[in-house]
Amino acid sequence: MAEPPPELVQQLYSTPPDRFVAARDAAVADARRAGDPATARQIARLRRPTVAAWLVNLLAIRRPELVADLVQLADAMRSAQRELRGPRLRELSGQRRAVVAALVAEARRLAAGEPGAPSAGKLPLAEVEATLNAALSDTGVAEQVQAGRLLRAASYAGFGEVPRPQLRLVTGDEDEEEERPARRETGRAPAQRAPGSDRAAERAAQAERAAERAARAERARQRRALERELTKARTEQERAESELADAAEAERDGVAALDDIENELAELERRRAVAEQELSRAKLARRGAERALTAARRRTGEVEAAVEALDADEGAAGRGGGEAD
């Protein structure tokens, strides 16, 4: 059966979901025009991912080295859990928080550079975070994440299965159980031994039983210590998960606040543009008024000069008439 070219699949699954169907249909049409109906059918079977799955696919396609680090961390955590290594588990839990947070931030950054992607405030980053944590817990999810063809987000209810040691309850009856087979070997009476030999054999048996009891007590002590360590590790994990949830919620609040600020800035920019236009009109009006004032002053001066000239002519005329009389 023909398979779509891997580069085409990567291109489709790195396309924002709102544009996926159109891009897939165009690829189907190209395959048909190329005379490859089998490949066209395979491309048509590709399904659109959710926004959260698309973000995870984007990480796998654009930043595969970061996803590979996540998978390696998951292997290390599973190994530490199997071996019940509390300090190592706590160290890896801290690394897990840092790695997941870095991947979520990178997914947001990658989405910001994709035309047609949802705005930052609408990205389901909590689902991305849950999917990455599920990949840390489930090897099947990790494989899907690495393939870059995830269709929907995943979730988990805890980090993997913790192997339980095969232990049994130690009681005082075990001493008697160990002695019973010797008493049930046959119905014949034991051979007579010398009193000294019997006492030596009894002391040896007592020492052996004491050593066995000490060994069982040590195993019980180790079991209790391991159970305490396991309880402590699980408590640390729960606290880390709670801190992670709080941090994710704080991040979402920060994104929402940033969106609000960006909206306010956009409104301020609009108001600034309107104010600049009004200021420009006011400047033009002022310049027009200045020109009108200058013209009026010039006209006033001209009229005043004409009036003064007329007055001078009349005065001269009056003086000339008086002399004639």
Coordinates of C-alpha atoms in Angstrom, one line a residue:
M1 CA 0.0 0.0 0.0
A2 CA 1.3 3.4 -1.0
E3 CA 2.4 5.7 1.8
P4 CA 2.3 9.5 1.7
P5 CA 5.7 11.1 1.5
P6 CA 7.0 11.7 5.1
E7 CA 7.9 15.3 4.3
L8 CA 4.3 15.9 3.1
V9 CA 2.9 14.3 6.3
Q10 CA 5.1 16.5 8.4
Q11 CA 4.0 19.6 6.5
L12 CA 0.4 18.7 7.0
Y13 CA 0.7 18.0 10.7
S14 CA 2.6 21.2 11.3
T15 CA -0.2 23.2 9.6
P16 CA -2.6 24.9 12.1
P17 CA -5.8 22.8 12.4
D18 CA -8.1 25.4 10.8
R19 CA -6.0 25.1 7.6
F20 CA -5.4 21.4 7.8
V21 CA -8.4 20.2 5.7
A22 CA -7.7 22.7 2.9
A23 CA -4.0 21.7 2.8
R24 CA -4.8 18.0 2.8
D25 CA -7.4 18.4 0.0
A26 CA -4.9 20.3 -2.1
A27 CA -2.3 17.5 -1.5
V28 CA -4.9 14.9 -2.6
A29 CA -5.6 16.9 -5.7
D30 CA -1.8 17.1 -6.5
A31 CA -1.4 13.4 -6.1
R32 CA -4.3 12.7 -8.4
R33 CA -3.0 15.1 -11.1
A34 CA 0.3 13.3 -10.8
G35 CA -1.4 10.0 -11.6
D36 CA -1.0 8.5 -8.2
P37 CA -4.5 7.6 -6.9
A38 CA -3.2 5.2 -4.2
T39 CA -1.2 7.9 -2.5
A40 CA -4.1 10.3 -2.9
R41 CA -6.3 7.9 -1.0
Q42 CA -3.7 7.5 1.8
I43 CA -3.4 11.3 2.1
A44 CA -7.2 11.6 2.2
R45 CA -7.2 9.3 5.2
L46 CA -5.1 11.6 7.3
R47 CA -7.2 13.2 10.1
R48 CA -7.1 16.7 11.4
P49 CA -5.5 17.0 14.9
T50 CA -6.9 19.1 17.8
V51 CA -5.1 22.3 18.6
A52 CA -3.3 20.8 21.6
A53 CA -2.2 17.7 19.5
W54 CA -1.1 20.1 16.7
L55 CA 1.1 22.0 19.2
V56 CA 2.7 18.7 20.3
N57 CA 3.2 17.7 16.7
L58 CA 4.8 21.0 16.0
L59 CA 7.3 20.3 18.8
A60 CA 8.1 16.9 17.4
I61 CA 8.6 18.2 13.9
R62 CA 10.4 21.5 14.6
R63 CA 12.3 20.6 17.8
P64 CA 12.8 16.8 17.8
E65 CA 15.9 17.1 20.0
L66 CA 13.8 18.5 22.8
V67 CA 11.2 15.7 22.5
A68 CA 14.1 13.2 22.5
D69 CA 15.3 14.7 25.8
L70 CA 11.8 14.2 27.2
V71 CA 11.8 10.5 26.2
Q72 CA 15.3 9.9 27.7
L73 CA 14.1 11.5 30.9
A74 CA 11.1 9.2 31.0
D75 CA 13.4 6.2 30.7
A76 CA 15.5 7.4 33.5
M77 CA 12.5 8.0 35.8
R78 CA 11.1 4.5 35.1
S79 CA 14.5 3.0 35.9
A80 CA 14.7 5.0 39.2
Q81 CA 11.2 3.9 40.1
R82 CA 11.9 0.3 39.5
E83 CA 14.9 0.5 41.7
L84 CA 13.1 2.6 44.3
R85 CA 15.9 5.2 44.3
G86 CA 14.3 8.1 46.2
P87 CA 17.0 10.7 45.9
R88 CA 17.4 10.0 42.1
L89 CA 13.6 10.2 41.7
R90 CA 13.5 13.6 43.4
E91 CA 16.3 14.9 41.2
L92 CA 14.5 13.6 38.1
S93 CA 11.2 15.1 39.2
G94 CA 12.8 18.5 39.3
Q95 CA 14.2 17.9 35.8
R96 CA 10.8 16.8 34.6
R97 CA 9.2 20.1 35.7
A98 CA 11.9 22.1 33.9
V99 CA 11.8 20.0 30.7
V100 CA 8.0 20.1 30.5
A101 CA 7.8 23.8 31.2
A102 CA 10.5 24.5 28.5
L103 CA 8.6 22.4 26.0
V104 CA 5.3 24.2 26.7
A105 CA 7.0 27.6 26.3
E106 CA 8.6 26.4 23.1
A107 CA 5.2 25.2 21.7
R108 CA 3.8 28.7 22.4
R109 CA 6.7 30.3 20.7
L110 CA 6.4 28.1 17.6
A111 CA 2.7 28.7 17.4
A112 CA 3.3 32.5 17.4
G113 CA 5.2 32.1 14.2
E114 CA 2.6 30.1 12.4
P115 CA 0.1 32.1 10.1
G116 CA -3.4 31.2 11.0
A117 CA -2.6 29.9 14.5
P118 CA -4.8 30.7 17.4
S119 CA -3.8 33.7 19.5
A120 CA -1.6 33.1 22.6
G121 CA -4.6 33.4 25.0
K122 CA -6.5 30.7 23.2
L123 CA -3.7 28.1 23.0
P124 CA -4.6 25.0 25.2
L125 CA -1.2 24.9 26.9
A126 CA -2.6 22.9 29.8
E127 CA -3.5 20.1 27.4
V128 CA -0.1 20.3 25.9
E129 CA 1.4 20.0 29.4
A130 CA -0.8 17.0 30.2
T131 CA 0.2 15.2 27.0
L132 CA 3.9 15.7 27.7
N133 CA 3.5 14.4 31.2
A134 CA 1.6 11.4 29.8
A135 CA 4.5 10.8 27.5
L136 CA 6.7 10.7 30.5
S137 CA 4.5 8.0 32.0
D138 CA 3.4 5.9 29.0
T139 CA 5.8 4.6 26.4
G140 CA 3.0 4.3 23.9
V141 CA 2.1 8.0 24.2
A142 CA 5.8 8.9 24.0
E143 CA 6.1 7.0 20.7
Q144 CA 3.1 8.9 19.3
V145 CA 4.5 12.2 20.4
Q146 CA 7.8 11.5 18.8
A147 CA 6.1 10.5 15.5
G148 CA 4.6 14.0 15.2
R149 CA 1.2 12.6 14.2
L150 CA -0.8 12.9 17.4
L151 CA -4.6 13.5 16.8
R152 CA -5.7 14.4 20.3
A153 CA -4.3 15.3 23.7
A154 CA -3.5 12.7 26.3
S155 CA -3.5 12.7 30.1
Y156 CA -2.2 10.6 32.9
A157 CA -3.2 9.9 36.5
G158 CA 0.3 9.4 38.0
F159 CA 3.8 8.6 36.9
G160 CA 3.8 4.9 35.9
E161 CA 3.5 1.8 37.9
V162 CA 5.9 1.4 40.9
P163 CA 7.1 -2.2 41.2
R164 CA 6.3 -3.8 44.5
P165 CA 8.9 -6.0 46.1
Q166 CA 7.8 -9.6 46.8
L167 CA 7.7 -9.7 50.6
R168 CA 5.8 -11.8 53.1
L169 CA 4.8 -11.3 56.7
V170 CA 7.4 -12.6 59.1
T171 CA 5.9 -14.3 62.2
G172 CA 7.2 -16.4 65.1
D173 CA 5.5 -19.5 63.7
E174 CA 8.1 -19.8 61.0
D175 CA 10.6 -21.2 63.5
E176 CA 8.2 -24.0 64.3
E177 CA 7.6 -24.6 60.6
E178 CA 11.3 -25.0 60.0
E179 CA 11.6 -27.6 62.7
R180 CA 8.5 -29.6 61.7
P181 CA 10.0 -31.3 58.6
A182 CA 12.8 -32.8 60.8
R183 CA 10.2 -34.2 63.2
R184 CA 8.1 -35.6 60.3
E185 CA 10.9 -37.3 58.4
T186 CA 10.0 -40.9 59.5
G187 CA 8.1 -42.6 62.2
R188 CA 11.3 -44.1 63.5
A189 CA 12.9 -42.8 66.6
P190 CA 16.1 -40.8 66.0
A191 CA 19.4 -42.6 66.5
Q192 CA 20.8 -42.2 70.0
R193 CA 23.7 -39.8 70.2
A194 CA 26.1 -39.0 72.9
P195 CA 24.9 -36.2 75.2
G196 CA 27.8 -33.9 74.2
S197 CA 27.0 -34.3 70.6
D198 CA 23.4 -33.6 71.2
R199 CA 24.2 -30.4 73.0
A200 CA 26.6 -29.2 70.3
A201 CA 24.0 -30.0 67.6
E202 CA 21.3 -28.1 69.6
R203 CA 23.6 -25.1 70.0
A204 CA 24.3 -25.2 66.3
A205 CA 20.6 -25.4 65.5
Q206 CA 19.9 -22.5 67.8
A207 CA 22.6 -20.4 66.3
E208 CA 21.3 -21.2 62.8
R209 CA 17.7 -20.2 63.9
A210 CA 19.0 -17.1 65.5
A211 CA 20.9 -16.2 62.3
E212 CA 17.8 -16.8 60.2
R213 CA 15.6 -14.7 62.5
A214 CA 18.2 -11.9 62.3
A215 CA 18.2 -12.1 58.5
R216 CA 14.4 -12.0 58.5
A217 CA 14.4 -9.0 60.8
E218 CA 16.9 -7.3 58.5
R219 CA 14.8 -7.9 55.5
A220 CA 11.8 -6.5 57.4
R221 CA 13.8 -3.5 58.4
Q222 CA 14.8 -2.9 54.8
R223 CA 11.2 -3.3 53.6
R224 CA 10.0 -0.7 56.1
A225 CA 12.8 1.6 55.0
L226 CA 11.9 1.1 51.3
E227 CA 8.2 1.7 52.1
R228 CA 9.1 4.9 53.9
E229 CA 11.2 6.1 51.0
L230 CA 8.5 5.2 48.5
T231 CA 5.9 7.1 50.5
K232 CA 8.3 10.1 50.7
A233 CA 8.9 9.9 46.9
R234 CA 5.2 9.7 46.2
T235 CA 4.6 12.7 48.5
E236 CA 7.3 14.6 46.7
Q237 CA 5.8 13.7 43.3
E238 CA 2.3 14.8 44.4
R239 CA 3.7 18.1 45.7
A240 CA 5.7 18.6 42.4
E241 CA 2.5 17.9 40.4
S242 CA 0.6 20.4 42.5
E243 CA 3.3 23.0 42.0
L244 CA 3.2 22.3 38.3
A245 CA -0.5 22.7 38.2
D246 CA -0.3 26.0 40.1
A247 CA 2.5 27.2 37.8
A248 CA 0.4 26.3 34.7
E249 CA -2.6 28.1 36.1
A250 CA -0.4 31.1 36.9
E251 CA 1.0 31.0 33.3
R252 CA -2.6 30.9 31.9
D253 CA -3.4 33.9 34.1
G254 CA -0.3 35.7 32.9
V255 CA -1.3 35.0 29.3
A256 CA -4.8 36.3 29.9
A257 CA -3.3 39.4 31.6
L258 CA -0.9 39.9 28.7
D259 CA -3.8 39.7 26.2
D260 CA -5.7 42.3 28.2
I261 CA -2.7 44.6 28.2
E262 CA -2.2 44.1 24.5
N263 CA -5.8 44.9 23.9
E264 CA -5.5 48.1 26.1
L265 CA -2.3 49.0 24.1
A266 CA -4.2 48.6 20.9
E267 CA -7.0 50.8 22.1
L268 CA -4.4 53.4 23.3
E269 CA -2.7 53.3 19.9
R270 CA -6.1 53.9 18.2
R271 CA -6.8 56.8 20.5
R272 CA -3.3 58.2 19.9
A273 CA -3.8 58.1 16.2
V274 CA -7.1 59.9 16.6
A275 CA -5.5 62.5 18.8
E276 CA -2.6 63.0 16.3
Q277 CA -5.2 63.6 13.6
E278 CA -7.0 66.1 15.7
L279 CA -3.7 67.8 16.6
S280 CA -2.8 68.0 12.9
R281 CA -6.1 69.6 12.0
A282 CA -5.7 72.1 14.9
K283 CA -2.2 73.0 13.7
L284 CA -3.5 73.5 10.2
A285 CA -6.3 75.7 11.6
R286 CA -3.8 77.7 13.6
R287 CA -1.6 78.3 10.6
G288 CA -4.7 79.4 8.6
A289 CA -5.7 81.8 11.4
E290 CA -2.1 83.1 11.5
R291 CA -2.2 83.8 7.8
A292 CA -5.6 85.5 8.1
L293 CA -4.4 87.6 10.9
T294 CA -1.3 88.7 9.0
A295 CA -3.5 89.6 6.0
A296 CA -5.9 91.5 8.2
R297 CA -3.0 93.4 9.9
R298 CA -1.6 94.3 6.5
R299 CA -5.0 95.5 5.3
T300 CA -5.4 97.5 8.5
G301 CA -2.1 99.2 8.0
E302 CA -3.0 100.0 4.4
V303 CA -6.3 101.5 5.4
E304 CA -4.8 103.4 8.2
A305 CA -2.1 104.8 5.8
A306 CA -4.9 105.8 3.3
V307 CA -6.8 107.6 6.1
E308 CA -3.7 109.4 7.2
A309 CA -3.0 110.5 3.6
L310 CA -6.6 111.7 3.2
D311 CA -6.4 113.7 6.4
A312 CA -3.2 115.2 5.3
D313 CA -4.7 116.2 1.9
E314 CA -7.7 117.8 3.6
G315 CA -5.4 119.7 6.0
A316 CA -3.4 121.1 3.1
A317 CA -6.5 122.1 1.2
G318 CA -7.9 123.9 4.3
R319 CA -4.7 125.9 4.7
G320 CA -4.6 126.9 1.0
G321 CA -8.2 128.2 1.1
G322 CA -7.5 130.4 4.1
E323 CA -4.6 132.1 2.5
A324 CA -6.7 132.9 -0.6
D325 CA -9.2 134.8 1.5

